Coordinates of C-alpha atoms and ligand atoms in Angstrom, one line a residue:
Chain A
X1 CA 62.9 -7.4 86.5
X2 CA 63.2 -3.7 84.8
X3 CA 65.4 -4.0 82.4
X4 CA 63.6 -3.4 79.2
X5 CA 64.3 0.6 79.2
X6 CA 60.2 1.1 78.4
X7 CA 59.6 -1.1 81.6
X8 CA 62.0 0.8 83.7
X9 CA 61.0 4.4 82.1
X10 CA 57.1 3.6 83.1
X11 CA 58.1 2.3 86.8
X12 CA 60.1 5.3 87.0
X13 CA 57.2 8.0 86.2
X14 CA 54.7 6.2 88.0
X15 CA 57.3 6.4 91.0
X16 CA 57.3 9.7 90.8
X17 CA 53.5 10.4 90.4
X18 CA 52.6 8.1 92.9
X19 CA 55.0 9.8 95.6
X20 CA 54.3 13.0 94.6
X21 CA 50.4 11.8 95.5
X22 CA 50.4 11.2 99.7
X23 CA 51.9 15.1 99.7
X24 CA 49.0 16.9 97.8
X25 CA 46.2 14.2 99.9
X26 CA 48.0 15.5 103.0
X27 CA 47.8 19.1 102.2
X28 CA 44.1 18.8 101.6
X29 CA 43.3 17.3 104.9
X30 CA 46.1 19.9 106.8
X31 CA 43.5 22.6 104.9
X32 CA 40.3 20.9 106.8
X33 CA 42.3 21.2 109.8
X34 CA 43.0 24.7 109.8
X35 CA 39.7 25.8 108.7
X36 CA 38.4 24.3 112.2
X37 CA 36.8 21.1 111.0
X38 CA 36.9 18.4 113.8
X39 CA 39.9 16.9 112.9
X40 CA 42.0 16.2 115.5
X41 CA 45.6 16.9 115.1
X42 CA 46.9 13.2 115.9
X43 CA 45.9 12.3 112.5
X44 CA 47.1 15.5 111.0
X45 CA 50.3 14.4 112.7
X46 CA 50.1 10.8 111.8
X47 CA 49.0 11.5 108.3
X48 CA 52.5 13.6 108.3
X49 CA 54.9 10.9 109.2
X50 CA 52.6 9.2 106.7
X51 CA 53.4 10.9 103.9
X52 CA 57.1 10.4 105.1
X53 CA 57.4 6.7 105.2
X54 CA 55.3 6.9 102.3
X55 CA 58.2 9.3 100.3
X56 CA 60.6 6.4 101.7
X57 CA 58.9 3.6 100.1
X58 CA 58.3 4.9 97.2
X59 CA 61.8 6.4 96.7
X60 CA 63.0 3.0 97.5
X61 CA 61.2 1.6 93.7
X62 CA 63.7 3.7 92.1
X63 CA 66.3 1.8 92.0
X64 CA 67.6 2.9 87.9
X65 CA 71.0 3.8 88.8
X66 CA 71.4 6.1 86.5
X67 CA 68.4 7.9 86.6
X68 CA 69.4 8.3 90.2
X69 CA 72.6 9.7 89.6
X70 CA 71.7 11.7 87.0
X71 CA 68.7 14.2 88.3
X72 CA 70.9 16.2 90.6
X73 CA 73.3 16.7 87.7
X74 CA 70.8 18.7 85.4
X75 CA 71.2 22.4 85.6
X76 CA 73.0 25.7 84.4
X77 CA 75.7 27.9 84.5
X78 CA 74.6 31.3 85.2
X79 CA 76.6 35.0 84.4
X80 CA 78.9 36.3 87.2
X81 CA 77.7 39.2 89.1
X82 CA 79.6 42.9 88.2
X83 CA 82.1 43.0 90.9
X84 CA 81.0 46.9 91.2
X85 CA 77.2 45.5 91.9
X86 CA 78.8 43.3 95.0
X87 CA 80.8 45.9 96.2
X88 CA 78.1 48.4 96.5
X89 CA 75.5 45.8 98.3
X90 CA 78.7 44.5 100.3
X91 CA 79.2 48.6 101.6
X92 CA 75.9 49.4 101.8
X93 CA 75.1 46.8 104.2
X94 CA 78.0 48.0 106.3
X95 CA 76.5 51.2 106.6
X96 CA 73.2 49.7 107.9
X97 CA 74.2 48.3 110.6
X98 CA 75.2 50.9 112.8
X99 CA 72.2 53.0 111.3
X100 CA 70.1 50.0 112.5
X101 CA 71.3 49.7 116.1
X102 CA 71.1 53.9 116.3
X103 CA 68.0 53.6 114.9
X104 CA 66.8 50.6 117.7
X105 CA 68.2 52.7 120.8
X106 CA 66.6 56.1 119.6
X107 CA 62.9 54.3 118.6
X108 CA 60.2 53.1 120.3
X109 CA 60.4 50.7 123.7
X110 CA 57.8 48.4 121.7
X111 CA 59.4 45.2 119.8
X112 CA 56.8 45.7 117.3
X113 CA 57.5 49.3 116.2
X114 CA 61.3 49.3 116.6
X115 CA 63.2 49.1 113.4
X116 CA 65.8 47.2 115.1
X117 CA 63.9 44.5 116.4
X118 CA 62.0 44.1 113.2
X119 CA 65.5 44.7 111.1
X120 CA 66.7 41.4 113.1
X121 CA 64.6 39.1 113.8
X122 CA 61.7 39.6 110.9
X123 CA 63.7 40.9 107.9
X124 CA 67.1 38.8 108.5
X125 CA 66.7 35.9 110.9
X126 CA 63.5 34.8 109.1
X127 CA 63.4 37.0 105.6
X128 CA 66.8 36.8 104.9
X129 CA 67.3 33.2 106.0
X130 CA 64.6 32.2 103.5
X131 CA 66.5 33.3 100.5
X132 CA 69.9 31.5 101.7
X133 CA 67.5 28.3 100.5
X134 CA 65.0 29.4 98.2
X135 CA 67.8 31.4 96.0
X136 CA 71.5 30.8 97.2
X137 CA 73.9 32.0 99.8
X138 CA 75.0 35.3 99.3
X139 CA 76.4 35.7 102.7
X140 CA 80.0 35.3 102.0
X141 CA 79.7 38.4 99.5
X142 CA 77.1 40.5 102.1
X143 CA 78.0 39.9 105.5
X144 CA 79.0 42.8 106.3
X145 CA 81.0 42.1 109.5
X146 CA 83.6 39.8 107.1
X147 CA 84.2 43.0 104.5
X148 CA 85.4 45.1 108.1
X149 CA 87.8 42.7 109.7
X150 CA 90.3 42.6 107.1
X151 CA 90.5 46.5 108.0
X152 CA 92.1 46.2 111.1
X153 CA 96.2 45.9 111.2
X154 CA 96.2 42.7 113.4
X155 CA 99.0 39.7 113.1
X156 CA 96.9 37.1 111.5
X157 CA 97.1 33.9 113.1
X158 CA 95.6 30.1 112.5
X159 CA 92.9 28.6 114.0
X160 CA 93.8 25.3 115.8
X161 CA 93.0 22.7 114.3
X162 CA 92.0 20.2 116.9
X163 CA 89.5 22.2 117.7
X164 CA 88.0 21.7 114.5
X165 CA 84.3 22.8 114.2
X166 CA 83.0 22.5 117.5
X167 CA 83.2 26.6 118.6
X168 CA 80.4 26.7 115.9
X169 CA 78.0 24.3 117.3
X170 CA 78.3 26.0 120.6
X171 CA 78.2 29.3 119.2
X172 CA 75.0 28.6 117.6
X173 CA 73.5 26.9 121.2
X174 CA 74.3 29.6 122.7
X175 CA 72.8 31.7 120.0
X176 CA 69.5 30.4 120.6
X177 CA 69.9 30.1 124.3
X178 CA 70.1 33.8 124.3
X179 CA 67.0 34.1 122.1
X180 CA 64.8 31.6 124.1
X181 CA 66.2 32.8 127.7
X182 CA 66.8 36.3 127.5
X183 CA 64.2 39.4 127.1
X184 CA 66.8 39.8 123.8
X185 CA 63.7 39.6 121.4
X186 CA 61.2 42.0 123.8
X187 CA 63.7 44.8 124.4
X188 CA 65.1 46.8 121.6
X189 CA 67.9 48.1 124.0
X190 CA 69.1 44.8 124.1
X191 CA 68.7 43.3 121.4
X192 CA 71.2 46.8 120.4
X193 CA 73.5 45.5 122.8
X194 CA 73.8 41.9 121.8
X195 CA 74.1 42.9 117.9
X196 CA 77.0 45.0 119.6
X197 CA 78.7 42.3 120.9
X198 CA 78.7 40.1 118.1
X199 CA 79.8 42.8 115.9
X200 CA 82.8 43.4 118.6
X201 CA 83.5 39.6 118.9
X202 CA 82.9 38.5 115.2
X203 CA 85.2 41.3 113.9
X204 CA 88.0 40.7 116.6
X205 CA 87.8 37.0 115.7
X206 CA 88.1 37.8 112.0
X207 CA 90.9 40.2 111.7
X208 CA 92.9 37.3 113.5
X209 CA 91.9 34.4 112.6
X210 CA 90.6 35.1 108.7
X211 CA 88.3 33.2 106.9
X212 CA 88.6 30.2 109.2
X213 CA 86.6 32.2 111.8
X214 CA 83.5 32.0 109.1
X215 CA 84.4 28.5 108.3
X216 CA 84.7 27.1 112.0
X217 CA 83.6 29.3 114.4
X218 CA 80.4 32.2 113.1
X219 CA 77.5 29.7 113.5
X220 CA 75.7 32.2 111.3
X221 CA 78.0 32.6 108.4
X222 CA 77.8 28.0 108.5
X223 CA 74.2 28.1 108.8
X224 CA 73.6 29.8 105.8
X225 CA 76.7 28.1 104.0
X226 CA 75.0 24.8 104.4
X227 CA 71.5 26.3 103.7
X228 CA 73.1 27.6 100.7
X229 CA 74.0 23.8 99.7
X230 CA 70.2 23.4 99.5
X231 CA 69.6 26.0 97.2
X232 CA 69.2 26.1 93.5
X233 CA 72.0 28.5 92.3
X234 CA 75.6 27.6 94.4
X235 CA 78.9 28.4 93.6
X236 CA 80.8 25.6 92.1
X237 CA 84.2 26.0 90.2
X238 CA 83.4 27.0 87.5
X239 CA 81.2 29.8 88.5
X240 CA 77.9 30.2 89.5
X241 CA 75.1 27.3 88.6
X242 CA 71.4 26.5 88.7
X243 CA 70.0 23.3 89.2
X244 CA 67.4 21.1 91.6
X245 CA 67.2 22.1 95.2
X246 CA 68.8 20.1 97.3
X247 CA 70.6 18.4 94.2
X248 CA 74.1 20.3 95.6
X249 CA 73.9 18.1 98.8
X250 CA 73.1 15.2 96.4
X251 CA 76.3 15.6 95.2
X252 CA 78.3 17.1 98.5
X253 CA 81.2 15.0 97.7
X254 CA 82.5 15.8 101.1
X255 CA 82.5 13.4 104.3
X256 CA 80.8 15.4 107.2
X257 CA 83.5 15.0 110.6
X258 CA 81.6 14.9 114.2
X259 CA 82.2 18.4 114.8
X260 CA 80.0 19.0 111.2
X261 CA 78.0 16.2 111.7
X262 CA 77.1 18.1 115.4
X263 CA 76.7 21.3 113.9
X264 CA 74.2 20.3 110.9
X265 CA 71.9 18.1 114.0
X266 CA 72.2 21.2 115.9
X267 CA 71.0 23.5 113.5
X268 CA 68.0 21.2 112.8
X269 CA 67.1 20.8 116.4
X270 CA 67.6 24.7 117.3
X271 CA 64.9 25.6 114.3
X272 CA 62.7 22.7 116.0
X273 CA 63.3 24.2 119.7
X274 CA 62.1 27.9 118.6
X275 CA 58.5 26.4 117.5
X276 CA 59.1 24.4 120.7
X277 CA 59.4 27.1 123.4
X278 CA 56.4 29.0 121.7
X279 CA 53.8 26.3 122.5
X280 CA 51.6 26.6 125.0
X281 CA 52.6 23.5 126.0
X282 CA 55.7 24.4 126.8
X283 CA 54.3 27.3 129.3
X284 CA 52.4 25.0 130.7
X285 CA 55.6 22.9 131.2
X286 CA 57.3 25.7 133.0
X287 CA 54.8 27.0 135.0
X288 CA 53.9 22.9 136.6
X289 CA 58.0 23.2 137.3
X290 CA 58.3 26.9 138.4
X291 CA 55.6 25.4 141.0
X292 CA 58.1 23.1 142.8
X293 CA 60.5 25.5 142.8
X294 CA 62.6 25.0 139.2
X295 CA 63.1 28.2 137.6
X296 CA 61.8 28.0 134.0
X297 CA 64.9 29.1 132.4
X298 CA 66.9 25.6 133.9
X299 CA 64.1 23.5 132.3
X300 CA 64.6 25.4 128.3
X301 CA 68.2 25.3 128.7
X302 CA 68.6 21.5 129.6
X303 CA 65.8 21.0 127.0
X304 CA 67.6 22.8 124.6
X305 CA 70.8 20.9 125.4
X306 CA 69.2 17.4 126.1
X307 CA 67.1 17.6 123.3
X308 CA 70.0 18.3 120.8
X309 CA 72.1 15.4 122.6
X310 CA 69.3 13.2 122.3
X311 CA 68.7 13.6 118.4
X312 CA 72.3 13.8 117.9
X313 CA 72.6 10.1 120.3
X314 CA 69.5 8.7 118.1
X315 CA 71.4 10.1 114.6
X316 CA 74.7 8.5 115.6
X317 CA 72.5 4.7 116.8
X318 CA 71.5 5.0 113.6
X319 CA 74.4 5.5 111.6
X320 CA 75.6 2.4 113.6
X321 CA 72.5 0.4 112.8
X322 CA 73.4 0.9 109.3
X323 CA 76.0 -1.5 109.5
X324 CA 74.1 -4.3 110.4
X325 CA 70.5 -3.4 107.4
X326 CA 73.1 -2.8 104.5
X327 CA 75.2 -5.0 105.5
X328 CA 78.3 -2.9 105.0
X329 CA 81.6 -2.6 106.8
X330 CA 82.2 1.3 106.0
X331 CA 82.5 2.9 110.0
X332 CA 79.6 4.6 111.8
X333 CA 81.5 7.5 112.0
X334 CA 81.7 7.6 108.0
X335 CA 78.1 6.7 107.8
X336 CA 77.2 9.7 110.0
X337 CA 79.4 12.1 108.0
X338 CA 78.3 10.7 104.6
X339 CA 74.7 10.9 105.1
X340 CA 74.9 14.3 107.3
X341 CA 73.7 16.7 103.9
X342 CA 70.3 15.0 104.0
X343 CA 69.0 16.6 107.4
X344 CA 69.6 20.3 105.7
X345 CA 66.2 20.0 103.7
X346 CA 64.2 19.5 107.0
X347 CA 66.3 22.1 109.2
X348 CA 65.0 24.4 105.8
X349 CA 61.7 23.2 105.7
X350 CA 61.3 23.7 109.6
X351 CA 62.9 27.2 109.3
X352 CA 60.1 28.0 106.8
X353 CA 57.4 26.7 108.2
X354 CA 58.3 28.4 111.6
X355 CA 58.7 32.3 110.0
X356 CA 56.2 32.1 106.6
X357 CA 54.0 33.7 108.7
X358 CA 56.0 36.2 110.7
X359 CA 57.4 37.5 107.5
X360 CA 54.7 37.8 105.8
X361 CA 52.6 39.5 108.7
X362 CA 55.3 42.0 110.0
X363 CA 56.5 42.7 105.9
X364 CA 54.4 45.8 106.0
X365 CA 55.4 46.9 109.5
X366 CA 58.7 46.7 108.5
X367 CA 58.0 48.7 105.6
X368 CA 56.1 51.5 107.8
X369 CA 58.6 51.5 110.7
X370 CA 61.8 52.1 107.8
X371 CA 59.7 55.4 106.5
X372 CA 59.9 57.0 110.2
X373 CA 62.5 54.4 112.4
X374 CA 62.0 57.4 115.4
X375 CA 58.6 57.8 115.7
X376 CA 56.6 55.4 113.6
X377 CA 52.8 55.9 113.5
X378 CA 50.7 54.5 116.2
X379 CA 48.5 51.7 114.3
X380 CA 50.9 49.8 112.6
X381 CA 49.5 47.8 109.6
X382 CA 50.1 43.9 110.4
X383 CA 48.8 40.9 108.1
X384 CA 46.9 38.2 109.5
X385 CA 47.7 35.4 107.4
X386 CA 45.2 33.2 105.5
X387 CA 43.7 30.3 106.5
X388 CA 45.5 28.2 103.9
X389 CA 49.0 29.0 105.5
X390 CA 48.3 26.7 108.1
X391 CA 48.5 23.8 105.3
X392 CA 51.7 25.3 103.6
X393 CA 53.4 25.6 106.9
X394 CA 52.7 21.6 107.6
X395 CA 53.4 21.3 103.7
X396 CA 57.2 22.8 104.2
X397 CA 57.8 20.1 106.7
X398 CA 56.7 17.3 104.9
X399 CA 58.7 18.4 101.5
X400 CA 61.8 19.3 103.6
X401 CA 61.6 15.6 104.8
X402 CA 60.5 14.4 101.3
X403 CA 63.4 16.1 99.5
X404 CA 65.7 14.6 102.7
X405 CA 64.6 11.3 102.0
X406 CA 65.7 11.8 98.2
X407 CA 69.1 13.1 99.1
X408 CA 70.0 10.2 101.5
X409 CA 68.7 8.2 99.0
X410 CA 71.1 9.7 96.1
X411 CA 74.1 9.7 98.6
X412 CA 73.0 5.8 99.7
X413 CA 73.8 5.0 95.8
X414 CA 76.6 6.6 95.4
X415 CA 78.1 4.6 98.5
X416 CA 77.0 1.3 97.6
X417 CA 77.2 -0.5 94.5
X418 CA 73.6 -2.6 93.4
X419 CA 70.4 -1.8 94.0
X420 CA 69.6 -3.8 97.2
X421 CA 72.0 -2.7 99.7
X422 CA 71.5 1.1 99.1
X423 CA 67.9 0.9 100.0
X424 CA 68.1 -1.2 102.6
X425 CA 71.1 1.0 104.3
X426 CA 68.4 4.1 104.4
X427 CA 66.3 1.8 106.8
X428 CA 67.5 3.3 110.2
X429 CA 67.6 6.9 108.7
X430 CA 63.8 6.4 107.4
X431 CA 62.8 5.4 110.7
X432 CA 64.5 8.4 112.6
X433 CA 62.8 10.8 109.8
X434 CA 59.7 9.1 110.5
X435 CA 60.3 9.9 114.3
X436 CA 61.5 13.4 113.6
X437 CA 58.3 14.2 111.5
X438 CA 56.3 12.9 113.9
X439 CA 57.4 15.6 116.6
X440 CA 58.0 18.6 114.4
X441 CA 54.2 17.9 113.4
X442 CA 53.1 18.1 116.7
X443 CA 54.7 20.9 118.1
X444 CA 53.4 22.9 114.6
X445 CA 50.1 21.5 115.8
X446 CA 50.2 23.1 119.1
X447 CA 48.6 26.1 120.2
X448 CA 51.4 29.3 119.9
X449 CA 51.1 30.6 123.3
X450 CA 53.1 34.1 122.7
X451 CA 53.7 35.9 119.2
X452 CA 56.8 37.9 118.4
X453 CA 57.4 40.4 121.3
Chain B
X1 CA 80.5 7.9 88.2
X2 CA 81.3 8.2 91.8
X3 CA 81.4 11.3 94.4
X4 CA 84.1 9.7 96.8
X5 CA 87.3 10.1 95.5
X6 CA 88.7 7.6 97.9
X7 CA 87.0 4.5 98.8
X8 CA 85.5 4.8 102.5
X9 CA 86.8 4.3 106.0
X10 CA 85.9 0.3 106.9
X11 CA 86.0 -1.7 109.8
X12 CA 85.8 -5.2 109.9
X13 CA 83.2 -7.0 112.4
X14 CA 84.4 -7.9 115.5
X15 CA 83.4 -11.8 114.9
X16 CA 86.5 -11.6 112.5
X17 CA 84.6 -12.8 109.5
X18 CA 86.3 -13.0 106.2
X19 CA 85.4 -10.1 104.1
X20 CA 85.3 -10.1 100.2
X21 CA 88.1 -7.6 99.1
X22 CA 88.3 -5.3 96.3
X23 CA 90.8 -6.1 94.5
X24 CA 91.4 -2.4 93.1
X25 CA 90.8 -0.3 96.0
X26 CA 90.8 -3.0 99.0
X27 CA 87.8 -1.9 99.9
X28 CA 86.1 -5.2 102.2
X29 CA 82.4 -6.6 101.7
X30 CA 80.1 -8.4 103.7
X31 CA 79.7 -10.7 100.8
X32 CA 81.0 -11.8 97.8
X33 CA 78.0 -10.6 95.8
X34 CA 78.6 -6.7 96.8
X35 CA 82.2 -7.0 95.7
X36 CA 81.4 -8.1 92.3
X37 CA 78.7 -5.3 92.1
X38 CA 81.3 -2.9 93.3
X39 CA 83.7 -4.3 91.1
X40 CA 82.0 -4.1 88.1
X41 CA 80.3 -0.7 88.9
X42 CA 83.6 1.4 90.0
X43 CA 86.4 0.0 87.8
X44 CA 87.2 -1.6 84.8
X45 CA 86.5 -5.1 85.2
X46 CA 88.4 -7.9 83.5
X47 CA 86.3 -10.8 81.6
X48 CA 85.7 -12.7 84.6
X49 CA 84.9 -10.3 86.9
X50 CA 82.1 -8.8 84.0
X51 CA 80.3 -12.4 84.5
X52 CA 80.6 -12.1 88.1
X53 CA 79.0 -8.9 87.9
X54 CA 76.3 -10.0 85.7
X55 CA 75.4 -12.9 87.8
X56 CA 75.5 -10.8 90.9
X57 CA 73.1 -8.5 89.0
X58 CA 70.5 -11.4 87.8
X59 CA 70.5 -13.0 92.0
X60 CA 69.9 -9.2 93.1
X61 CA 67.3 -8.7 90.9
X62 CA 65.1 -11.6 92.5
X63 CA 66.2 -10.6 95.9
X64 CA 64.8 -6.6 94.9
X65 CA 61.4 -7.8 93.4
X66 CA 60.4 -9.6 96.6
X67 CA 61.8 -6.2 98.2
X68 CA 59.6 -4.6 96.0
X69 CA 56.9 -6.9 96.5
X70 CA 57.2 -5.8 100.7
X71 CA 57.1 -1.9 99.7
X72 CA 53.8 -2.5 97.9
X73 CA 52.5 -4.4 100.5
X74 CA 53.7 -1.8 103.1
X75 CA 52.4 0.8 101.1
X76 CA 48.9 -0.4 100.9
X77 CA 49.1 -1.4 104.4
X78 CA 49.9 2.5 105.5
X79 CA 47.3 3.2 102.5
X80 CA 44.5 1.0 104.5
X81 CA 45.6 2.3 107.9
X82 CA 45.6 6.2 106.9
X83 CA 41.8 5.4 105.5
X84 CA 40.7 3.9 109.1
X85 CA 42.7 6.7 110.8
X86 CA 40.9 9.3 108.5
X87 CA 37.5 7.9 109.1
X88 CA 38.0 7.4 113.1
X89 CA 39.2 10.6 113.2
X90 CA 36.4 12.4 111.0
X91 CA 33.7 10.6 113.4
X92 CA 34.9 11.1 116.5
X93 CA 32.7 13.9 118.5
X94 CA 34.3 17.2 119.2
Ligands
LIG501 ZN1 87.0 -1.1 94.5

């Protein structure tokens, strides 16, 4: 039907107009909600996994090939960075760490006026994490535990290879296990001895295994590489380059294997299961089972664990269901690893939605806690966020699923040849994103029932 | 242009159908019309194969309008539905 180019050029734009439509509708009515208008938040929720389906069926009218293969090839190359300029950042944040831990140990008991706890959880695990996908991943280059462990004089040796990725996707489990089950994020003294031990293990495991240890193993240093495949400027080849976000999973021309496949679920889960454990919902959850006798801490770790093998399960069903819409013959285990890059955008859009607020509520804290770290003044200035960051919170989710939906879509062309069988390949994946909106929405919905400390 | 640099892992169905095979990179299809999409998509196609291609192109048109036709539908469907949802929800008490 569209092939006179005018034809296909109008179907195109109005595609894109018309998509870009059920987001801004949504936002509006997110904006009633938040100011307290009766809407309950079933439609805000349905009205999300709307806007999904809606980004699905839309994105399934563009079927121009080339116009599908060419958008996440647009960009720039951008200068390299003075080597002098990295190596200063690179040392300086060496020297901040143990200035940071002293400083958490000598400060204040409170969470909320202790540079370490603030350093950790408000300026890196939810600042810093921000810019791995909004800007790029500068990791590799800062973290400072990787420019220390080639210091130390031990034999390197190789990391096994059958073991492949799978030390990272329990590392970071047990990552967040430690943040949702231990007083870790309360108690500065703590939290000074857990940055201890990573510091201790990540630098032992380092010096002897090399970069593999960051590659396979840190579950930090491969959160923010695959964040960093999100963002606009990455590190290709040829130096550094600026295009589309999300456009560098577009083109991932890598094949995800379980252990990755496991890792990337994981990571999208774990930054759904922090939002989770905060509900009141949640609390109300444990206290019904701390009443018949089950601690609370057994029912967050097997939700933590079940939950992750559960999306993981329904990821993997629909990789396999994919063989019988497209039709194709290509394995479910290819299927997985192929289409793998497109759940990055919603772990992103999930991260932001979950820490907008923190950072932009504790950014002045930090900023008054940093002048004096030993004995910062007694009212602390704290933000309270607008009422309009209800409505870009529920707006990251939806564009992280949006922009999913657009890489799977990408990647589905690039698999299959025509027009028919791509789109009808991304039926099992819309359905799970449907399904996946649908719950992140209503746990963003809920009540928070505790704040940071 | 293409990402893969090899063509992907395959299995065939357990029924033991017949697949259509590339004859470039081996790669098996469901049916005959992929192949001669893939075919004259990923490699250079001979004479014959080109006139495969474009008939497979003219039958998948047809088949993707009436696609197209179902994602309209759907989407006024989900169109009508969040307009009922909106006004349910904006007149029920509390
Ligand atoms: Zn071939």
């Amino acid at each position: 039907m569209s092939r006179h180019p005018l034809l296909r050029a109008c179907t195109t734009v109005l595609a894109l107009l018309v998509s870009a439509a059920p987001v801004a509708a949504h936002a509006g009515s997110v904006g009633l909600a938040s100011r307290g208008a009766p809407v309950p938040s079933w439609s805000v929720i349905a009205a999300g996994a709307a806007a999904v389906g809606a980004s699905f069926l839309f994105t399934s009218l563009l079927t121009d090939r080339q116009f599908v293969e060419r958008v996440p090839r647009r960009g720039w190359s951008l200068p390299p960075v003075a080597p002098i300029f990295v190596g200063v950042v690179r040392w300086t944040a060496v020297a901040a760490v143990p200035l940071v831990i002293v400083a958490g140990v000598i400060g204040p008991d409170e969470p909320v006026a202790n540079l370490l706890t603030l350093v950790v959880w408000i300026a890196w695990w939810a600042g810093y994490t921000m810019t791995t996908y909004v800007v790029g991943n500068t990791w590799p280059a800062l973290n400072p535990w990787r420019t220390v462990a080639p210091l130390f004089p031990v034999e390197p040796r190789s990391l096994p290879r059958r073991v492949g990725s799978w030390p990272s996707v329990a590392g970071l489990l047990a990552l967040v296990a430690l943040e949702v089950l231990s007083p870790v994020t309360g108690d500065p003294r703590l939290l000074a001895a857990a940055v201890v031990g990573y510091s201790l293990v990540t630098v032992a495991g380092a010096a002897a295994f090399g970069d593999a240890w960051f590659d396979r193993v840190d579950p930090v240093a491969r959160m923010f590489a695959l964040y960093g495949r999100f963002a606009p400027i990455r590190r290709t080849d040829a130096g550094l380059h600026i295009g589309l976000p999300g456009a560098g999973l577009a083109r991932d021309s890598t094949v995800y294997d379980p252990d990755d496949v496991a890792f990337v679920v994981a990571l999208v889960w774990v930054t759904t299961f922090d939002g989770l454990v905060a509900t009141a919902a949640w609390e109300r959850l444990t206290d019904a089972t701390a009443a018949v006798g089950v601690p609370a801490s057994a029912v967050t770790l097997s939700g933590l664990l079940g939950g992750f093998g559960c999306f993981l399960g329904c990821y993997w069903l629909a990789a396999r269901w994919v063989r019988r819409t497209a039709p194709t013959y290509v394995t479910t285990r290819y299927l997985a690893g192929w289409f793998a890059p497109a759940l990055v955008p919603i772990a992103a859009g999930y991260h932001f939605a979950h820490f907008v607020g923190y950072l932009t509520g504790f950014a002045p804290t930090i900023a008054a806690v940093a002048v004096d770290p030993v004995s910062p003044p007694a009212s602390l200035p704290v933000l309270s966020p607008p009422g309009w960051f209800g409505a870009l919170v529920l707006l990251a989710i939806i564009v992280g699923h949006v922009v999913a939906v657009w890489v799977a879509h990408a990647r589905a062309f690039d698999l299959f040849a025509g027009r028919v069988q791509p789109i009808r390949s991304q039926y099992p994946f819309a359905g799970v994103a449907v399904c996946y909106t649908t719950v992140s929405l209503w746990i963003v919905a809920q009540p928070i029932a505790t704040g940071i400390s | 242009m293409s990402l893969q640099s090899h063509p992907p892992e395959t299995t065939l169905s357990d029924d033991g159908t017949t697949a259509a095979v590339c004859p470039y990179c081996d790669r098996p299809f469901v049916t005959e019309r992929q192949r001669a999409l893939h075919v004259g998509e990923r490699h250079n196609a001979t004479e014959a194969e080109r006139r495969a291609y474009e008939a497979a192109r003219d039958a998948e048109s047809d088949e993707l309008f009436r696609l197209h036709l179902k994602v309209i539908f759907a989407v006024g469907l989900l169109y009508a539905a969040s307009i009922v949802g909106g006004v349910v929800a904006f007149s029920l008490p509390g």
